[in-house]
Amino acid sequence: MLGKDYEGQECALASTLEVLGERWTLLIVRDAFFGVRRYSDWVARLDIPRAVLSDRLRGLVASGILAKRADPERAGRELYGLTEAGTELWPALHALIAWGARHRRPSTNSYRHAACDTELGPGAACPACGVVPPATDVLVVPRPSVVGGRTDPVSIAMRAPRRLLEPIDYRAPAAPSRSAA
């Protein structure tokens, strides 16, 4: 089994990979930006083995990327949310999503600056305003559905436009999707 550290490497990227470089970790962080807060919702959304999810969540909490607190609706359960350090990952995550959309497969979402409704450009910058909006000021707007998309309740709830970091509640009726202009 491979270790989790990059002993002997003296660069910031190596130390970042020690926190974010394991399989599933960036998808967990991505879904935290998308509003996933509950362990059971990550299991449903990602089809991730429970032991792996538990390990990754523990690591993200220990590294200060996620924080956990008691779930007021479910005794004995916890909610997870991005910390300030975690939310600072948004431009890097957006850059990886944009690279994947250019070189691997189209993105299922567009990411727009809430203040002016302009799609974000490279580095999560708004080309109209010239700023990198904080994650709370970014709208996630699903692109037209691809046939055969995920059918779990969490993924279905994510098909409505919403702000990043807005908690997903699939028990509530989904807002109607706005049509593409």
Short mmCIF file of N, CA and C in Angstrom, two decimals, residues 18-178:
data_model
loop_
_atom_site.label_atom_id
_atom_site.label_comp_id
_atom_site.label_asym_id
_atom_site.label_seq_id
_atom_site.Cartn_x
_atom_site.Cartn_y
_atom_site.Cartn_z
N GLU A 18 -0.57 15.59 0.27
CA GLU A 18 -0.72 14.75 1.46
C GLU A 18 -2.12 14.88 2.04
N VAL A 19 -2.76 16.02 1.85
CA VAL A 19 -4.12 16.25 2.35
C VAL A 19 -5.17 15.91 1.30
N LEU A 20 -4.94 16.29 0.05
CA LEU A 20 -5.98 16.21 -0.98
C LEU A 20 -5.73 15.19 -2.07
N GLY A 21 -4.61 14.50 -2.04
CA GLY A 21 -4.20 13.69 -3.16
C GLY A 21 -4.74 12.27 -3.23
N GLU A 22 -5.42 11.81 -2.20
CA GLU A 22 -5.92 10.43 -2.24
C GLU A 22 -7.21 10.34 -3.06
N ARG A 23 -7.43 9.16 -3.61
CA ARG A 23 -8.65 8.92 -4.39
C ARG A 23 -9.87 9.27 -3.55
N TRP A 24 -10.85 9.89 -4.13
CA TRP A 24 -12.12 10.30 -3.56
C TRP A 24 -12.05 11.65 -2.85
N THR A 25 -10.88 12.07 -2.37
CA THR A 25 -10.82 13.26 -1.52
C THR A 25 -11.32 14.51 -2.22
N LEU A 26 -10.87 14.77 -3.44
CA LEU A 26 -11.32 15.97 -4.14
C LEU A 26 -12.81 15.90 -4.49
N LEU A 27 -13.33 14.71 -4.72
CA LEU A 27 -14.78 14.59 -4.99
C LEU A 27 -15.58 14.90 -3.73
N ILE A 28 -15.07 14.52 -2.59
CA ILE A 28 -15.73 14.86 -1.32
C ILE A 28 -15.71 16.37 -1.13
N VAL A 29 -14.56 16.99 -1.37
CA VAL A 29 -14.46 18.45 -1.25
C VAL A 29 -15.38 19.13 -2.27
N ARG A 30 -15.38 18.65 -3.51
CA ARG A 30 -16.28 19.21 -4.53
C ARG A 30 -17.72 19.18 -4.05
N ASP A 31 -18.14 18.02 -3.54
CA ASP A 31 -19.53 17.91 -3.10
C ASP A 31 -19.81 18.75 -1.86
N ALA A 32 -18.81 19.00 -1.03
CA ALA A 32 -19.00 19.93 0.09
C ALA A 32 -19.28 21.33 -0.45
N PHE A 33 -18.59 21.74 -1.51
CA PHE A 33 -18.90 23.03 -2.15
C PHE A 33 -20.31 23.01 -2.71
N PHE A 34 -20.75 21.87 -3.23
CA PHE A 34 -22.09 21.75 -3.80
C PHE A 34 -23.18 21.65 -2.75
N GLY A 35 -22.81 21.59 -1.47
CA GLY A 35 -23.81 21.61 -0.41
C GLY A 35 -24.05 20.29 0.29
N VAL A 36 -23.30 19.25 -0.05
CA VAL A 36 -23.45 17.97 0.66
C VAL A 36 -22.88 18.15 2.06
N ARG A 37 -23.62 17.72 3.06
CA ARG A 37 -23.23 17.90 4.46
C ARG A 37 -23.23 16.59 5.26
N ARG A 38 -23.99 15.60 4.80
CA ARG A 38 -24.19 14.37 5.58
C ARG A 38 -23.42 13.19 4.99
N TYR A 39 -22.88 12.39 5.88
CA TYR A 39 -22.17 11.16 5.52
C TYR A 39 -23.00 10.32 4.56
N SER A 40 -24.27 10.09 4.91
CA SER A 40 -25.13 9.24 4.09
C SER A 40 -25.34 9.82 2.69
N ASP A 41 -25.31 11.14 2.56
CA ASP A 41 -25.49 11.76 1.25
C ASP A 41 -24.25 11.57 0.38
N TRP A 42 -23.04 11.60 0.99
CA TRP A 42 -21.84 11.30 0.21
C TRP A 42 -21.86 9.85 -0.25
N VAL A 43 -22.29 8.95 0.63
CA VAL A 43 -22.36 7.53 0.25
C VAL A 43 -23.27 7.37 -0.96
N ALA A 44 -24.46 7.98 -0.92
CA ALA A 44 -25.42 7.86 -2.02
C ALA A 44 -24.90 8.52 -3.29
N ARG A 45 -24.31 9.67 -3.17
CA ARG A 45 -23.88 10.46 -4.33
C ARG A 45 -22.66 9.87 -5.01
N LEU A 46 -21.71 9.38 -4.23
CA LEU A 46 -20.44 8.96 -4.81
C LEU A 46 -20.28 7.45 -4.97
N ASP A 47 -21.16 6.67 -4.37
CA ASP A 47 -20.99 5.21 -4.36
C ASP A 47 -19.62 4.85 -3.78
N ILE A 48 -19.21 5.57 -2.77
CA ILE A 48 -17.90 5.41 -2.15
C ILE A 48 -18.00 4.37 -1.03
N PRO A 49 -17.03 3.49 -0.89
CA PRO A 49 -17.07 2.56 0.24
C PRO A 49 -17.09 3.33 1.57
N ARG A 50 -17.92 2.89 2.48
CA ARG A 50 -18.10 3.59 3.75
C ARG A 50 -16.79 3.76 4.52
N ALA A 51 -15.96 2.73 4.54
CA ALA A 51 -14.69 2.81 5.27
C ALA A 51 -13.79 3.88 4.66
N VAL A 52 -13.79 3.98 3.34
CA VAL A 52 -12.98 4.99 2.66
C VAL A 52 -13.52 6.37 2.97
N LEU A 53 -14.84 6.55 2.89
CA LEU A 53 -15.43 7.85 3.20
C LEU A 53 -15.10 8.26 4.63
N SER A 54 -15.26 7.36 5.57
CA SER A 54 -14.94 7.67 6.97
C SER A 54 -13.49 8.12 7.11
N ASP A 55 -12.58 7.40 6.46
CA ASP A 55 -11.16 7.75 6.52
C ASP A 55 -10.91 9.12 5.91
N ARG A 56 -11.49 9.40 4.73
CA ARG A 56 -11.26 10.68 4.07
C ARG A 56 -11.86 11.83 4.88
N LEU A 57 -13.05 11.64 5.43
CA LEU A 57 -13.66 12.71 6.24
C LEU A 57 -12.80 12.99 7.47
N ARG A 58 -12.33 11.93 8.14
CA ARG A 58 -11.45 12.12 9.31
C ARG A 58 -10.21 12.92 8.92
N GLY A 59 -9.60 12.57 7.79
CA GLY A 59 -8.41 13.27 7.33
C GLY A 59 -8.68 14.72 6.99
N LEU A 60 -9.81 14.99 6.33
CA LEU A 60 -10.15 16.37 5.97
C LEU A 60 -10.45 17.22 7.20
N VAL A 61 -11.06 16.62 8.21
CA VAL A 61 -11.30 17.33 9.47
C VAL A 61 -9.97 17.58 10.18
N ALA A 62 -9.13 16.55 10.27
CA ALA A 62 -7.84 16.69 10.95
C ALA A 62 -6.95 17.73 10.26
N SER A 63 -7.09 17.87 8.95
CA SER A 63 -6.28 18.82 8.18
C SER A 63 -6.88 20.21 8.14
N GLY A 64 -8.04 20.41 8.73
CA GLY A 64 -8.65 21.73 8.78
C GLY A 64 -9.37 22.14 7.51
N ILE A 65 -9.70 21.18 6.65
CA ILE A 65 -10.44 21.48 5.42
C ILE A 65 -11.95 21.45 5.70
N LEU A 66 -12.38 20.47 6.48
CA LEU A 66 -13.78 20.34 6.90
C LEU A 66 -13.86 20.48 8.42
N ALA A 67 -15.01 20.92 8.87
CA ALA A 67 -15.33 20.92 10.30
C ALA A 67 -16.60 20.11 10.47
N LYS A 68 -16.75 19.45 11.60
CA LYS A 68 -17.98 18.69 11.82
C LYS A 68 -18.67 19.22 13.07
N ARG A 69 -19.98 19.08 13.06
CA ARG A 69 -20.80 19.48 14.20
C ARG A 69 -21.99 18.54 14.27
N ALA A 70 -22.65 18.53 15.41
CA ALA A 70 -23.80 17.65 15.60
C ALA A 70 -24.92 18.05 14.63
N ASP A 71 -25.60 17.05 14.08
CA ASP A 71 -26.74 17.27 13.19
C ASP A 71 -27.96 17.50 14.07
N PRO A 72 -28.54 18.69 14.05
CA PRO A 72 -29.68 18.97 14.92
C PRO A 72 -30.93 18.14 14.58
N GLU A 73 -30.98 17.60 13.35
CA GLU A 73 -32.14 16.82 12.92
C GLU A 73 -31.99 15.33 13.17
N ARG A 74 -30.77 14.88 13.42
CA ARG A 74 -30.51 13.44 13.57
C ARG A 74 -29.56 13.21 14.74
N ALA A 75 -30.11 12.78 15.85
CA ALA A 75 -29.31 12.56 17.05
C ALA A 75 -28.20 11.54 16.77
N GLY A 76 -27.01 11.84 17.26
CA GLY A 76 -25.87 10.94 17.08
C GLY A 76 -25.20 11.03 15.73
N ARG A 77 -25.70 11.88 14.85
CA ARG A 77 -25.11 12.05 13.51
C ARG A 77 -24.45 13.42 13.43
N GLU A 78 -23.62 13.57 12.40
CA GLU A 78 -22.88 14.82 12.25
C GLU A 78 -23.07 15.43 10.88
N LEU A 79 -22.87 16.73 10.83
CA LEU A 79 -22.85 17.49 9.58
C LEU A 79 -21.42 17.97 9.37
N TYR A 80 -21.02 18.04 8.11
CA TYR A 80 -19.69 18.52 7.75
C TYR A 80 -19.83 19.77 6.91
N GLY A 81 -18.92 20.69 7.10
CA GLY A 81 -18.90 21.90 6.28
C GLY A 81 -17.47 22.35 6.07
N LEU A 82 -17.26 23.05 4.99
CA LEU A 82 -15.93 23.56 4.69
C LEU A 82 -15.54 24.65 5.69
N THR A 83 -14.29 24.62 6.10
CA THR A 83 -13.73 25.68 6.94
C THR A 83 -13.31 26.83 6.04
N GLU A 84 -12.78 27.88 6.64
CA GLU A 84 -12.24 28.98 5.85
C GLU A 84 -11.12 28.48 4.92
N ALA A 85 -10.24 27.64 5.47
CA ALA A 85 -9.17 27.08 4.64
C ALA A 85 -9.76 26.23 3.51
N GLY A 86 -10.82 25.49 3.80
CA GLY A 86 -11.47 24.68 2.78
C GLY A 86 -12.08 25.52 1.68
N THR A 87 -12.74 26.61 2.03
CA THR A 87 -13.37 27.45 1.00
C THR A 87 -12.33 28.13 0.12
N GLU A 88 -11.12 28.30 0.63
CA GLU A 88 -10.05 28.88 -0.19
C GLU A 88 -9.62 27.96 -1.32
N LEU A 89 -10.06 26.71 -1.29
CA LEU A 89 -9.75 25.77 -2.37
C LEU A 89 -10.59 26.01 -3.62
N TRP A 90 -11.63 26.85 -3.54
CA TRP A 90 -12.53 27.02 -4.67
C TRP A 90 -11.81 27.37 -5.98
N PRO A 91 -10.94 28.37 -6.05
CA PRO A 91 -10.31 28.65 -7.35
C PRO A 91 -9.51 27.46 -7.90
N ALA A 92 -8.83 26.74 -7.02
CA ALA A 92 -8.06 25.56 -7.48
C ALA A 92 -9.00 24.47 -7.98
N LEU A 93 -10.09 24.24 -7.27
CA LEU A 93 -11.06 23.23 -7.70
C LEU A 93 -11.68 23.64 -9.03
N HIS A 94 -12.03 24.91 -9.16
CA HIS A 94 -12.60 25.40 -10.42
C HIS A 94 -11.60 25.20 -11.57
N ALA A 95 -10.32 25.46 -11.31
CA ALA A 95 -9.30 25.27 -12.35
C ALA A 95 -9.24 23.81 -12.79
N LEU A 96 -9.35 22.87 -11.85
CA LEU A 96 -9.34 21.45 -12.20
C LEU A 96 -10.60 21.07 -12.99
N ILE A 97 -11.74 21.61 -12.60
CA ILE A 97 -12.98 21.35 -13.32
C ILE A 97 -12.87 21.89 -14.75
N ALA A 98 -12.36 23.12 -14.89
CA ALA A 98 -12.24 23.74 -16.21
C ALA A 98 -11.26 22.96 -17.09
N TRP A 99 -10.16 22.50 -16.51
CA TRP A 99 -9.20 21.70 -17.28
C TRP A 99 -9.87 20.41 -17.75
N GLY A 100 -10.60 19.75 -16.85
CA GLY A 100 -11.30 18.53 -17.22
C GLY A 100 -12.32 18.76 -18.32
N ALA A 101 -13.01 19.90 -18.26
CA ALA A 101 -14.01 20.22 -19.29
C ALA A 101 -13.35 20.46 -20.65
N ARG A 102 -12.14 21.01 -20.64
CA ARG A 102 -11.43 21.25 -21.90
C ARG A 102 -10.78 19.99 -22.46
N HIS A 103 -10.29 19.13 -21.58
CA HIS A 103 -9.46 18.02 -22.05
C HIS A 103 -10.04 16.62 -21.82
N ARG A 104 -11.08 16.48 -21.04
CA ARG A 104 -11.60 15.15 -20.74
C ARG A 104 -13.06 14.99 -21.15
N ARG A 105 -13.96 15.72 -20.51
CA ARG A 105 -15.38 15.65 -20.87
C ARG A 105 -16.05 16.96 -20.45
N PRO A 106 -17.13 17.33 -21.11
CA PRO A 106 -17.80 18.59 -20.77
C PRO A 106 -18.27 18.60 -19.32
N SER A 107 -18.23 19.77 -18.72
CA SER A 107 -18.73 19.92 -17.36
C SER A 107 -20.25 19.86 -17.36
N THR A 108 -20.81 19.28 -16.33
CA THR A 108 -22.27 19.23 -16.21
C THR A 108 -22.83 20.53 -15.66
N ASN A 109 -21.96 21.42 -15.20
CA ASN A 109 -22.41 22.69 -14.62
C ASN A 109 -21.67 23.86 -15.25
N SER A 110 -22.32 25.01 -15.17
CA SER A 110 -21.62 26.26 -15.44
C SER A 110 -21.54 26.98 -14.10
N TYR A 111 -20.50 27.77 -13.92
CA TYR A 111 -20.27 28.48 -12.66
C TYR A 111 -20.29 29.96 -12.97
N ARG A 112 -21.23 30.68 -12.33
CA ARG A 112 -21.49 32.07 -12.68
C ARG A 112 -21.34 32.97 -11.46
N HIS A 113 -20.86 34.19 -11.70
CA HIS A 113 -20.77 35.19 -10.64
C HIS A 113 -22.19 35.67 -10.34
N ALA A 114 -22.63 35.48 -9.11
CA ALA A 114 -24.01 35.82 -8.75
C ALA A 114 -24.31 37.31 -8.96
N ALA A 115 -23.33 38.17 -8.76
CA ALA A 115 -23.57 39.62 -8.85
C ALA A 115 -23.90 40.07 -10.26
N CYS A 116 -23.35 39.41 -11.28
CA CYS A 116 -23.57 39.89 -12.65
C CYS A 116 -24.01 38.78 -13.61
N ASP A 117 -24.12 37.56 -13.12
CA ASP A 117 -24.55 36.39 -13.91
C ASP A 117 -23.61 36.08 -15.08
N THR A 118 -22.32 36.40 -14.91
CA THR A 118 -21.33 36.09 -15.94
C THR A 118 -20.64 34.78 -15.60
N GLU A 119 -20.44 33.93 -16.61
CA GLU A 119 -19.74 32.67 -16.38
C GLU A 119 -18.29 32.96 -16.01
N LEU A 120 -17.81 32.23 -15.00
CA LEU A 120 -16.43 32.43 -14.54
C LEU A 120 -15.45 31.95 -15.59
N GLY A 121 -14.34 32.63 -15.65
CA GLY A 121 -13.27 32.27 -16.57
C GLY A 121 -12.14 31.56 -15.83
N PRO A 122 -10.96 31.53 -16.44
CA PRO A 122 -9.82 30.85 -15.82
C PRO A 122 -9.54 31.37 -14.41
N GLY A 123 -9.20 30.44 -13.53
CA GLY A 123 -8.90 30.81 -12.15
C GLY A 123 -10.11 31.24 -11.35
N ALA A 124 -11.31 30.92 -11.83
CA ALA A 124 -12.58 31.27 -11.19
C ALA A 124 -12.82 32.77 -11.18
N ALA A 125 -12.16 33.51 -12.09
CA ALA A 125 -12.33 34.96 -12.16
C ALA A 125 -13.55 35.31 -12.99
N CYS A 126 -14.21 36.38 -12.59
CA CYS A 126 -15.32 36.90 -13.37
C CYS A 126 -14.76 37.86 -14.41
N PRO A 127 -14.90 37.53 -15.71
CA PRO A 127 -14.35 38.43 -16.74
C PRO A 127 -15.04 39.79 -16.79
N ALA A 128 -16.28 39.87 -16.36
CA ALA A 128 -17.01 41.14 -16.41
C ALA A 128 -16.58 42.07 -15.27
N CYS A 129 -16.37 41.51 -14.09
CA CYS A 129 -16.07 42.32 -12.90
C CYS A 129 -14.58 42.37 -12.57
N GLY A 130 -13.83 41.42 -13.10
CA GLY A 130 -12.40 41.39 -12.83
C GLY A 130 -12.04 40.94 -11.42
N VAL A 131 -12.92 40.19 -10.78
CA VAL A 131 -12.66 39.67 -9.43
C VAL A 131 -12.81 38.15 -9.43
N VAL A 132 -12.22 37.54 -8.42
CA VAL A 132 -12.48 36.13 -8.14
C VAL A 132 -13.50 36.13 -7.01
N PRO A 133 -14.77 35.87 -7.33
CA PRO A 133 -15.78 35.95 -6.27
C PRO A 133 -15.59 34.82 -5.25
N PRO A 134 -15.91 35.10 -3.99
CA PRO A 134 -15.86 34.02 -3.01
C PRO A 134 -16.89 32.95 -3.37
N ALA A 135 -16.68 31.75 -2.89
CA ALA A 135 -17.56 30.63 -3.23
C ALA A 135 -19.03 30.95 -2.96
N THR A 136 -19.31 31.70 -1.92
CA THR A 136 -20.70 32.03 -1.58
C THR A 136 -21.35 32.92 -2.64
N ASP A 137 -20.55 33.54 -3.51
CA ASP A 137 -21.07 34.40 -4.57
C ASP A 137 -21.01 33.74 -5.94
N VAL A 138 -20.94 32.40 -5.94
CA VAL A 138 -20.89 31.66 -7.20
C VAL A 138 -22.17 30.85 -7.35
N LEU A 139 -22.83 31.01 -8.48
CA LEU A 139 -24.01 30.22 -8.82
C LEU A 139 -23.58 28.99 -9.60
N VAL A 140 -24.12 27.83 -9.22
CA VAL A 140 -23.92 26.60 -9.96
C VAL A 140 -25.18 26.43 -10.80
N VAL A 141 -25.01 26.43 -12.11
CA VAL A 141 -26.15 26.31 -13.01
C VAL A 141 -25.95 25.05 -13.85
N PRO A 142 -26.73 24.02 -13.57
CA PRO A 142 -26.57 22.77 -14.35
C PRO A 142 -26.82 23.02 -15.83
N ARG A 143 -26.00 22.41 -16.63
CA ARG A 143 -26.20 22.46 -18.09
C ARG A 143 -27.31 21.47 -18.42
N PRO A 144 -27.86 21.54 -19.63
CA PRO A 144 -28.92 20.58 -19.99
C PRO A 144 -28.50 19.15 -19.64
N SER A 145 -29.44 18.43 -19.06
CA SER A 145 -29.15 17.08 -18.57
C SER A 145 -28.62 16.16 -19.64
N VAL A 146 -27.73 15.31 -19.21
CA VAL A 146 -27.23 14.24 -20.05
C VAL A 146 -28.06 13.01 -19.73
N VAL A 147 -28.54 12.33 -20.74
CA VAL A 147 -29.35 11.13 -20.53
C VAL A 147 -28.49 10.12 -19.76
N GLY A 148 -29.10 9.48 -18.78
CA GLY A 148 -28.39 8.47 -18.01
C GLY A 148 -27.63 9.05 -16.83
N GLY A 149 -27.94 10.28 -16.43
CA GLY A 149 -27.27 10.87 -15.28
C GLY A 149 -27.61 10.14 -14.00
N ARG A 150 -26.92 10.49 -12.93
CA ARG A 150 -27.14 9.85 -11.63
C ARG A 150 -28.59 10.07 -11.18
N THR A 151 -29.14 9.06 -10.52
CA THR A 151 -30.55 9.12 -10.12
C THR A 151 -30.73 9.11 -8.60
N ASP A 152 -29.64 9.20 -7.83
CA ASP A 152 -29.81 9.26 -6.38
C ASP A 152 -30.44 10.61 -6.01
N PRO A 153 -31.15 10.68 -4.89
CA PRO A 153 -31.86 11.91 -4.51
C PRO A 153 -30.95 13.14 -4.37
N VAL A 154 -29.72 12.95 -3.93
CA VAL A 154 -28.80 14.07 -3.76
C VAL A 154 -28.45 14.65 -5.13
N SER A 155 -28.10 13.80 -6.08
CA SER A 155 -27.76 14.28 -7.43
C SER A 155 -28.95 14.96 -8.09
N ILE A 156 -30.13 14.42 -7.90
CA ILE A 156 -31.34 15.04 -8.47
C ILE A 156 -31.54 16.43 -7.88
N ALA A 157 -31.36 16.58 -6.57
CA ALA A 157 -31.51 17.89 -5.93
C ALA A 157 -30.49 18.90 -6.45
N MET A 158 -29.33 18.42 -6.86
CA MET A 158 -28.28 19.31 -7.36
C MET A 158 -28.56 19.83 -8.76
N ARG A 159 -29.61 19.36 -9.38
CA ARG A 159 -29.91 19.80 -10.75
C ARG A 159 -30.62 21.15 -10.80
N ALA A 160 -30.90 21.73 -9.66
CA ALA A 160 -31.49 23.06 -9.62
C ALA A 160 -30.38 24.09 -9.43
N PRO A 161 -30.48 25.23 -10.08
CA PRO A 161 -29.47 26.28 -9.85
C PRO A 161 -29.43 26.65 -8.37
N ARG A 162 -28.23 26.90 -7.87
CA ARG A 162 -28.06 27.25 -6.46
C ARG A 162 -26.69 27.87 -6.28
N ARG A 163 -26.47 28.46 -5.12
CA ARG A 163 -25.15 29.00 -4.78
C ARG A 163 -24.27 27.89 -4.22
N LEU A 164 -22.97 28.01 -4.47
CA LEU A 164 -22.04 27.11 -3.81
C LEU A 164 -22.20 27.28 -2.30
N LEU A 165 -21.93 26.23 -1.58
CA LEU A 165 -21.99 26.14 -0.12
C LEU A 165 -23.40 26.16 0.44
N GLU A 166 -24.41 26.31 -0.41
CA GLU A 166 -25.80 26.25 0.05
C GLU A 166 -26.13 24.78 0.32
N PRO A 167 -26.53 24.44 1.55
CA PRO A 167 -26.78 23.02 1.86
C PRO A 167 -27.84 22.41 0.94
N ILE A 168 -27.55 21.20 0.51
CA ILE A 168 -28.50 20.43 -0.31
C ILE A 168 -29.50 19.80 0.63
N ASP A 169 -30.77 19.95 0.32
CA ASP A 169 -31.81 19.26 1.07
C ASP A 169 -32.73 18.60 0.05
N TYR A 170 -32.49 17.32 -0.19
CA TYR A 170 -33.27 16.62 -1.21
C TYR A 170 -34.66 16.28 -0.70
N ARG A 171 -34.91 16.52 0.57
CA ARG A 171 -36.25 16.28 1.10
C ARG A 171 -37.19 17.41 0.74
N ALA A 172 -36.62 18.56 0.38
CA ALA A 172 -37.43 19.71 -0.03
C ALA A 172 -37.64 19.63 -1.54
N PRO A 173 -38.76 20.15 -2.05
CA PRO A 173 -38.95 20.12 -3.50
C PRO A 173 -37.86 20.94 -4.20
N ALA A 174 -37.36 20.43 -5.30
CA ALA A 174 -36.32 21.11 -6.07
C ALA A 174 -36.92 22.34 -6.74
N ALA A 175 -36.14 23.40 -6.78
CA ALA A 175 -36.56 24.62 -7.47
C ALA A 175 -36.56 24.34 -8.97
N PRO A 176 -37.48 24.94 -9.69
CA PRO A 176 -37.49 24.72 -11.14
C PRO A 176 -36.21 25.26 -11.77
N SER A 177 -35.67 24.53 -12.72
CA SER A 177 -34.45 24.97 -13.42
C SER A 177 -34.79 26.14 -14.31
N ARG A 178 -33.87 27.10 -14.31
CA ARG A 178 -34.08 28.22 -15.24
C ARG A 178 -33.59 27.80 -16.60
#
